[in-house]
Coordinates of C-alpha atoms in Angstrom, one line a residue:
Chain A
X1 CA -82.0 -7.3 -38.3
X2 CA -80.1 -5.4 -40.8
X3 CA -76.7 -7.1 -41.7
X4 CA -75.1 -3.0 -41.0
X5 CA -76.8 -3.6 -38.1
X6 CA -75.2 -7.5 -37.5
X7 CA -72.0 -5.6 -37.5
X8 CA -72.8 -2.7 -35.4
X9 CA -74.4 -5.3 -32.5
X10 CA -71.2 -7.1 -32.1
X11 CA -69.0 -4.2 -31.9
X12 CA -71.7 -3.1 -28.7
X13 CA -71.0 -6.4 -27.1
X14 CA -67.5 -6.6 -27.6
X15 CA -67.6 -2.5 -25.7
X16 CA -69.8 -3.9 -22.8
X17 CA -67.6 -6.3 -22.2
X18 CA -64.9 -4.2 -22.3
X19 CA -66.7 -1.5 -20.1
X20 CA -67.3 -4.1 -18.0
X21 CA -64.0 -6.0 -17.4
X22 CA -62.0 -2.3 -17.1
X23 CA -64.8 -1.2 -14.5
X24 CA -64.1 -4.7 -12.0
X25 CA -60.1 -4.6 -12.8
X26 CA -59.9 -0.4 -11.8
X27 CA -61.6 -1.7 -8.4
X28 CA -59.4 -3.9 -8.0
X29 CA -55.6 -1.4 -8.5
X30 CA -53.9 -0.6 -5.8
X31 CA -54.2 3.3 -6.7
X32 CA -58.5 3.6 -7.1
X33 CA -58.3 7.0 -6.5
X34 CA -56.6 7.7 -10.0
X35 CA -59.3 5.6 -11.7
X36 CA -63.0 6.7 -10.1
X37 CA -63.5 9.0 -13.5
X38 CA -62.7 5.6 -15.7
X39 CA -65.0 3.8 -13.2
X40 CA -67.9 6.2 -13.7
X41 CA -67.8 6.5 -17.5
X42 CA -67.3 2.2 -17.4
X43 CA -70.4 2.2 -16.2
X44 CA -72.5 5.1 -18.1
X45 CA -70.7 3.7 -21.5
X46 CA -72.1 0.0 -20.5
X47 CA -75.4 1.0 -19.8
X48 CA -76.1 2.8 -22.9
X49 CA -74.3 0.1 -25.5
X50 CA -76.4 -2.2 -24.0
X51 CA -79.8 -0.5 -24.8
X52 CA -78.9 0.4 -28.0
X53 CA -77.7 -3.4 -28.7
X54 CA -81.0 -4.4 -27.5
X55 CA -83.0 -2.0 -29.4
X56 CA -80.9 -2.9 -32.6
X57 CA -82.4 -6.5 -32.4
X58 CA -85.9 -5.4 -32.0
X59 CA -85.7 -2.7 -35.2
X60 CA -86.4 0.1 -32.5
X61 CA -87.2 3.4 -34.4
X62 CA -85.1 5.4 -31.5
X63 CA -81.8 3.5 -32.5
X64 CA -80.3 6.5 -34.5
X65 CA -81.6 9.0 -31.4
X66 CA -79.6 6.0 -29.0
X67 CA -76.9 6.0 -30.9
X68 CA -75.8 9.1 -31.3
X69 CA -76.0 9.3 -27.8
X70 CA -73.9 6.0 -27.2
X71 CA -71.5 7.8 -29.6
X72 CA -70.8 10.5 -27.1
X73 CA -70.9 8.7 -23.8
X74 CA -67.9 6.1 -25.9
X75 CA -65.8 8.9 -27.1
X76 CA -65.8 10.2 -23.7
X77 CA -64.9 6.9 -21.8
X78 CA -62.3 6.4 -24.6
X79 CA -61.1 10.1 -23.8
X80 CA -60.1 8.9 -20.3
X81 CA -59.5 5.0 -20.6
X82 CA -56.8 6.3 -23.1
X83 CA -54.9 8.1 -20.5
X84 CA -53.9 4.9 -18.6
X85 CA -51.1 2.8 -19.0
X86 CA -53.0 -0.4 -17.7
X87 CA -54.2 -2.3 -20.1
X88 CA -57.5 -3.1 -19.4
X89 CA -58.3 1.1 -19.8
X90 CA -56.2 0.7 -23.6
X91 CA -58.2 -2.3 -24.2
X92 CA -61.2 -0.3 -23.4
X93 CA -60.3 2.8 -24.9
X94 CA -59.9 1.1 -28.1
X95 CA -63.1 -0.8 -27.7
X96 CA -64.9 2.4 -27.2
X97 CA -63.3 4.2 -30.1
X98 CA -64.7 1.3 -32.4
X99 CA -68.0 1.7 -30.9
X100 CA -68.0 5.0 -31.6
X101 CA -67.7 4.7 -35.1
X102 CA -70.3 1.8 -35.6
X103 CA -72.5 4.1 -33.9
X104 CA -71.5 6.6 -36.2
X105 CA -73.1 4.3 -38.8
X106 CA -76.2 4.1 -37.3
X107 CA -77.1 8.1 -37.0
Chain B
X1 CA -78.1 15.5 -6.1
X2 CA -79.0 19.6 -7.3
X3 CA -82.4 20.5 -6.2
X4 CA -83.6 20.9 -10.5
X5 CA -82.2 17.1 -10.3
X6 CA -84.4 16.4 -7.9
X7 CA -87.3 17.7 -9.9
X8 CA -86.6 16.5 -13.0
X9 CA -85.9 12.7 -10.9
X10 CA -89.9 13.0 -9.8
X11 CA -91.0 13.7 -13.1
X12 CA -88.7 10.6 -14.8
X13 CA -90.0 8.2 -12.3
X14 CA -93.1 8.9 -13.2
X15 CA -92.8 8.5 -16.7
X16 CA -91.3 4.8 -16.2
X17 CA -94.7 4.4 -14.4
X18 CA -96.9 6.0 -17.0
X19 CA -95.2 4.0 -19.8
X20 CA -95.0 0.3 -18.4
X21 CA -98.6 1.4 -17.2
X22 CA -99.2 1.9 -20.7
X23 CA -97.4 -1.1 -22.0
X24 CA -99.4 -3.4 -19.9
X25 CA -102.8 -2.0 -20.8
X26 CA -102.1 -2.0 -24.2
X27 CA -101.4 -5.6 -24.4
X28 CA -104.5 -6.1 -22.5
X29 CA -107.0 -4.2 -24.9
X30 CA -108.7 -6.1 -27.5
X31 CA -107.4 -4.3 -30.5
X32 CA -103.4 -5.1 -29.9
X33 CA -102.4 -4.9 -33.9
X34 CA -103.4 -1.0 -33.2
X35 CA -101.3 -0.8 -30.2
X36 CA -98.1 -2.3 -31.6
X37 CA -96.2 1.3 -31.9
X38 CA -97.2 2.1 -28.5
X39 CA -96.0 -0.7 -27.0
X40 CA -92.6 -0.4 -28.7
X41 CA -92.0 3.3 -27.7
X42 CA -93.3 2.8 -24.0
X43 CA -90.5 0.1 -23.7
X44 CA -87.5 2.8 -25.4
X45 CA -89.0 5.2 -23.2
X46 CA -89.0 3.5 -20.1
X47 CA -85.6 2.3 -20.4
X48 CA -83.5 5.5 -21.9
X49 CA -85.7 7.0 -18.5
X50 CA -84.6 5.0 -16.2
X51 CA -81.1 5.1 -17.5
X52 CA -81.4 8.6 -17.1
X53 CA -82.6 8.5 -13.5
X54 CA -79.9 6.7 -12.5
X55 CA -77.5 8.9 -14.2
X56 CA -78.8 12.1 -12.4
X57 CA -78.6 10.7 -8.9
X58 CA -75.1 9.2 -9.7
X59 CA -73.8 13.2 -10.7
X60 CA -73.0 11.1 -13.9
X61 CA -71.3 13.8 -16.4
X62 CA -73.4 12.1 -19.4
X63 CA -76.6 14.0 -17.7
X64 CA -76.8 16.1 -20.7
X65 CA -76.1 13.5 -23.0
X66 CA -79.1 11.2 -22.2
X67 CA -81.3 13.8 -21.4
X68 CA -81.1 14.9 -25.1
X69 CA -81.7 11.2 -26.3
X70 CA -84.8 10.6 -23.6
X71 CA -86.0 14.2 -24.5
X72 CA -86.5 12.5 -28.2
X73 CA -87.7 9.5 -26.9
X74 CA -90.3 11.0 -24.8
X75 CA -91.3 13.5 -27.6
X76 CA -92.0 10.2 -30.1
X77 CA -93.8 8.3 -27.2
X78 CA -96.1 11.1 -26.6
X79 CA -96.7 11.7 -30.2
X80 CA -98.1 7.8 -30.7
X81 CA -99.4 7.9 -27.7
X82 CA -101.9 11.5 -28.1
X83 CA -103.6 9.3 -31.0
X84 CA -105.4 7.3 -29.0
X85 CA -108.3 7.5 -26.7
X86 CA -107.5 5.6 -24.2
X87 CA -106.9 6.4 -20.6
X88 CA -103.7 4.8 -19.9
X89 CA -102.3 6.4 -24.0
X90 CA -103.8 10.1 -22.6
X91 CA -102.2 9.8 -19.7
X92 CA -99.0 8.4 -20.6
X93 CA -98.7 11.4 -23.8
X94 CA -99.2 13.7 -20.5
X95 CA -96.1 11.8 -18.7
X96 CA -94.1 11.9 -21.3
X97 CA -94.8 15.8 -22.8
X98 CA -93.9 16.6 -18.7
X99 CA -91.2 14.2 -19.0
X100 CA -89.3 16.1 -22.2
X101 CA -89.7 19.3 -20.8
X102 CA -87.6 18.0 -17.8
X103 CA -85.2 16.6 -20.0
X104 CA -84.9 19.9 -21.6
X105 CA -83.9 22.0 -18.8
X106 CA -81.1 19.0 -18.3
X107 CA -79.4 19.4 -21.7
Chain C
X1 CA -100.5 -1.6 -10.1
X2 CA -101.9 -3.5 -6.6
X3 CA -102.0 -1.5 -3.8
X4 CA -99.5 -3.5 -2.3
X5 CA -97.2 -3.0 -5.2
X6 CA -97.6 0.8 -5.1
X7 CA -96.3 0.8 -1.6
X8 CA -93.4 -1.4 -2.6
X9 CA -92.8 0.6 -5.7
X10 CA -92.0 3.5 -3.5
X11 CA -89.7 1.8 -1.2
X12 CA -87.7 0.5 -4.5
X13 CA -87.7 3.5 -6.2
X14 CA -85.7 5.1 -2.9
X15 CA -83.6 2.4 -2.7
X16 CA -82.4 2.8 -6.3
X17 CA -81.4 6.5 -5.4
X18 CA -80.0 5.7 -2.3
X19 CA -77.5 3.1 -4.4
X20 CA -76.7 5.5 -7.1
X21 CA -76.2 8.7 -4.3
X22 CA -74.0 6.0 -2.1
X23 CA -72.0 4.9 -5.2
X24 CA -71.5 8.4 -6.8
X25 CA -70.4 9.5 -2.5
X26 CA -68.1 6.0 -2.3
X27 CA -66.3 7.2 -5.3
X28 CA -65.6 10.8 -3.5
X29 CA -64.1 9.6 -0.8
X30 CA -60.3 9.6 -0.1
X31 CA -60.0 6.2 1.0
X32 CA -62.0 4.6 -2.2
X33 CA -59.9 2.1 -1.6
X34 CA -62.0 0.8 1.7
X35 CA -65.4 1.5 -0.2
X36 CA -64.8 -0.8 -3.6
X37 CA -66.8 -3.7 -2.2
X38 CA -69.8 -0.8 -2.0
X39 CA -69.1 0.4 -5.0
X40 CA -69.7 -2.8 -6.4
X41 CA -72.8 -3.7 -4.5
X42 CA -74.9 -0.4 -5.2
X43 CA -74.5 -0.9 -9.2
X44 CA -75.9 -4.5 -9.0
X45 CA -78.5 -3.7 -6.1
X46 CA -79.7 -0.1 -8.1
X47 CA -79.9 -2.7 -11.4
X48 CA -81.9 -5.1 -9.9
X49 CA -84.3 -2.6 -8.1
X50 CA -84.7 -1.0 -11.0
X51 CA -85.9 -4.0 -12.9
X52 CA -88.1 -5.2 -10.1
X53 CA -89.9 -1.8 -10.2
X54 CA -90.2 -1.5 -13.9
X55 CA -91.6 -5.4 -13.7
X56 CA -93.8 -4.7 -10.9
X57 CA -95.6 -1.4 -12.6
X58 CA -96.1 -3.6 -16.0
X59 CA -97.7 -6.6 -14.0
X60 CA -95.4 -9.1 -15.4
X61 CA -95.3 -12.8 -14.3
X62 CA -92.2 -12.8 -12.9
X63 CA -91.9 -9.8 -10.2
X64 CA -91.9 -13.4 -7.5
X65 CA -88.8 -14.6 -8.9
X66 CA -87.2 -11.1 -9.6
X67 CA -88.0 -10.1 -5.8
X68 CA -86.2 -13.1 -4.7
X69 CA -82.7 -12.1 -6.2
X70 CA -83.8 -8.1 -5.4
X71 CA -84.1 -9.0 -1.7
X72 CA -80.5 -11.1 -1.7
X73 CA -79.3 -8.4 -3.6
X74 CA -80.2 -5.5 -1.0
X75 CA -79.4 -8.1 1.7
X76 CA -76.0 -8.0 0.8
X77 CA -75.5 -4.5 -0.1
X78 CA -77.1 -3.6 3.4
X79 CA -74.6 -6.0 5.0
X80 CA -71.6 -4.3 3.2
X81 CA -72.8 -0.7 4.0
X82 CA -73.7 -1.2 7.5
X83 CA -70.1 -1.4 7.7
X84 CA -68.9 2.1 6.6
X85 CA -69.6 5.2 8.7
X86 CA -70.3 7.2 6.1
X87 CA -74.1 9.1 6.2
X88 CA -74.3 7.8 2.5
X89 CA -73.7 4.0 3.6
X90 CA -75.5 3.9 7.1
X91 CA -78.3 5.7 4.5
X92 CA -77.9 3.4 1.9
X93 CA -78.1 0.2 4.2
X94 CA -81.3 1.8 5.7
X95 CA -83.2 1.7 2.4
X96 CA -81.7 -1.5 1.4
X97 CA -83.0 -2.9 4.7
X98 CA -85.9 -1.9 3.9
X99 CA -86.2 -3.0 0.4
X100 CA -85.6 -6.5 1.6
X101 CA -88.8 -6.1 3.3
X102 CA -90.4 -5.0 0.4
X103 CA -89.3 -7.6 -1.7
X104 CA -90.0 -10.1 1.0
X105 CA -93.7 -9.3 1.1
X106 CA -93.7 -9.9 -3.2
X107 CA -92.4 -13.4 -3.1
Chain D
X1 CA -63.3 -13.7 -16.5
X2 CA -63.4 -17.3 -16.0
X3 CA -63.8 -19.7 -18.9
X4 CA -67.0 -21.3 -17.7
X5 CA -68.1 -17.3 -17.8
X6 CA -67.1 -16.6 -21.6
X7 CA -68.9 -20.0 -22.3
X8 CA -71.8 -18.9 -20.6
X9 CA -72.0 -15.5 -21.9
X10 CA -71.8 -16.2 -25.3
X11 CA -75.4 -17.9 -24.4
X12 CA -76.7 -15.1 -22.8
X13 CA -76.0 -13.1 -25.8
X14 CA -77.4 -15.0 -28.0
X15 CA -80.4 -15.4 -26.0
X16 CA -80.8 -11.5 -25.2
X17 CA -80.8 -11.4 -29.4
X18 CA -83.8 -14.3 -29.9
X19 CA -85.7 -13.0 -27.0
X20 CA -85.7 -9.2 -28.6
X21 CA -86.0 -10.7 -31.9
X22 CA -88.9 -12.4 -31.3
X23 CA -90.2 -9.6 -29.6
X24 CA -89.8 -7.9 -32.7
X25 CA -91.9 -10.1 -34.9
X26 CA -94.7 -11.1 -32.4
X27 CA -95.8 -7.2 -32.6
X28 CA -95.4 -7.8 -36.4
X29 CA -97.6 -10.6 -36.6
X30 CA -101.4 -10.7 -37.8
X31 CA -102.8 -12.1 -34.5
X32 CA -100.7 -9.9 -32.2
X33 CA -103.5 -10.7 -29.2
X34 CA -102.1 -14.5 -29.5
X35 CA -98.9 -13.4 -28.9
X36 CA -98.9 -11.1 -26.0
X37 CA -97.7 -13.1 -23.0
X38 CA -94.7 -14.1 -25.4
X39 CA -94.3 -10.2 -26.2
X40 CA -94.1 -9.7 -22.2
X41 CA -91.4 -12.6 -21.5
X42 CA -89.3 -11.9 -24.4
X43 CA -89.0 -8.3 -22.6
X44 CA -88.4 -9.9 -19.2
X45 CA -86.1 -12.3 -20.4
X46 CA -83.9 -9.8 -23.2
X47 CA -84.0 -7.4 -19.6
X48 CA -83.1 -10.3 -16.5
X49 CA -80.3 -12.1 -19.3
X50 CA -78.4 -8.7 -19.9
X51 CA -78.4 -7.8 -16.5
X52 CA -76.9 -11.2 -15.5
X53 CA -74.3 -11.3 -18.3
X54 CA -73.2 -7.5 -17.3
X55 CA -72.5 -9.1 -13.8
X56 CA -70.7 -12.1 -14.8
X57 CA -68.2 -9.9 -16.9
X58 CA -67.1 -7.2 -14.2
X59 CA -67.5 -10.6 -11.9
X60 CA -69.8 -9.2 -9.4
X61 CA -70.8 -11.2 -6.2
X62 CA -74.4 -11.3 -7.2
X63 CA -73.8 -13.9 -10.1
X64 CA -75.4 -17.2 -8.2
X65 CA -78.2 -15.0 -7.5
X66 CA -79.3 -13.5 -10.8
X67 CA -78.6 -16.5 -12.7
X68 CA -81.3 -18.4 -10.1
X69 CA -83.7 -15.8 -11.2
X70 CA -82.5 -15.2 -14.9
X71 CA -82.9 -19.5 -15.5
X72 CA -86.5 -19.2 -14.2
X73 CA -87.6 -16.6 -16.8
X74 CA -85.7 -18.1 -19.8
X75 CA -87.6 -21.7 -18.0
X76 CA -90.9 -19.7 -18.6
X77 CA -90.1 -17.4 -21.8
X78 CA -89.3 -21.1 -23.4
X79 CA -92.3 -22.4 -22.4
X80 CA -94.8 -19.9 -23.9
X81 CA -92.7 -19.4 -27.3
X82 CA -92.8 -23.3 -27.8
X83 CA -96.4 -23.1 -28.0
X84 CA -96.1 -21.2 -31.2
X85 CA -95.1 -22.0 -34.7
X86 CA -93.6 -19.2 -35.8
X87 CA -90.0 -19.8 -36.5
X88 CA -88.9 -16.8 -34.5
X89 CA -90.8 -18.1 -31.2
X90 CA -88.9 -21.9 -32.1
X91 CA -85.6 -19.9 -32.2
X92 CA -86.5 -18.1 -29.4
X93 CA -87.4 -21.4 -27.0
X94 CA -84.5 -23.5 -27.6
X95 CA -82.0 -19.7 -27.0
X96 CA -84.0 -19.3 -24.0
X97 CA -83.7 -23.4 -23.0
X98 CA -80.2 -23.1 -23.8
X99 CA -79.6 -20.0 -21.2
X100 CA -81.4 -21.5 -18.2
X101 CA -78.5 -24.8 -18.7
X102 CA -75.9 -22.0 -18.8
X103 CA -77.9 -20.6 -16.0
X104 CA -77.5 -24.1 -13.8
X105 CA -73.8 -23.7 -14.2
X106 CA -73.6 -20.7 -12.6
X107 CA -75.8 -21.5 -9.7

């Protein structure tokens, strides 16, 4: 692996985990109904960071094709995270927002 | 779902078939070193199509996103693929050339 | 692919939309707050189907062990969806009902 | 997420990167047809061990039951890859030995 890569693969993780976390704690606020969009993208944005994370590792030749998709589907879950106070979402916006860029990196 | 969803759903699910088909025969035939791009690309193709199935039954709004990215995917797939006689590589070049045109009337 | 694969290949392919339609349905309702539970159980039962079928189609040596967890899995989503009224959940617990079955007959 | 969980996923990760590295460099290898059942469980194992550690951070209910399956594959991914020299399949063994403990603790 690529030590731009190294970088890039721990920034992926540290956004799944992120996705993750912010998609279990909006099930779990009192007002769901406000959150379903952050919920949707949670799950889109940690589905695609981890295939590109995983085709990083294995020197895929469709990681700059993943990844600029990956960069889209994290600026638009950062979009939305961003617009609620709890702070799981910020935590999540701002993981997103990194992720974008290190995807950036990879186009 | 939208009925073209439900079109372009057939066509993805049987890409993931066509490609782990592929994967698994090409692992199996005597010559493997000639296989190895094969096998890489019917694993990314697989997975950024069954990400993309998911996301189309889901109404995710990152249809268009991923369908760009397994539009690629498929295009390289079927391109390695074409190059070798094979049944399971002829067939799977036909999956995925099917399998891009679907994504292209998602993007 | 066995023949008796093919047939449960089918059945796991419908569950997986039947998740992913029941998931993207939960999170239109107005009471999301009843349907988190279900929320939560058609992402992990849609993942695991979708590996199981992707495993199965590749012959891999592990489609015993992955139907095992698949058929808890849909077990437990069925449970929690034969709760709802919904169409999408009565629909959803159908096919994970069936699934079960499926998986039952790979162990 | 609980402690034991952050402990445990760093393991998973770790393990998702040595199974896809390996996968990597047994395609790269001269006698690729010696290596093909370790290509195949590096893929099942990289797949079962990301699905698991997605679960374990959004703390889904299904944890006891994918970690039952996910220990059995890194069991048999680190049995195959022990049979080979290369350093990668080494690494790979003890990552994948390593997981199925983590594994047992979340049984």
């Amino acid at each position: 692996m690529h030590e731009a890569h190294q970088e890039a693969l721990a920034t992926l993780e540290a956004c799944i985990v992120a996705c993750n976390t912010c998609f279990d704690a909006c099930l779990n606020e009192s007002h769901v109904t406000h959150m379903t969009d952050c919920i949707r993208l949670d799950r889109d944005c940690a589905d695609i960071c981890s295939l590109l994370s995983q085709a990083i590792v294995r020197n895929s030749p469709n990681i700059a094709v993943l990844a600029t998709a990956c960069k889209e589907i994290c600026l638009a879950c950062a979009e939305e995270c961003s617009k609620h106070d709890h702070d799981h979402c910020q935590k999540c916006a701002a993981a997103c927002e990194a992720c974008a860029k290190a995807c950036d990196s990879l186009v």
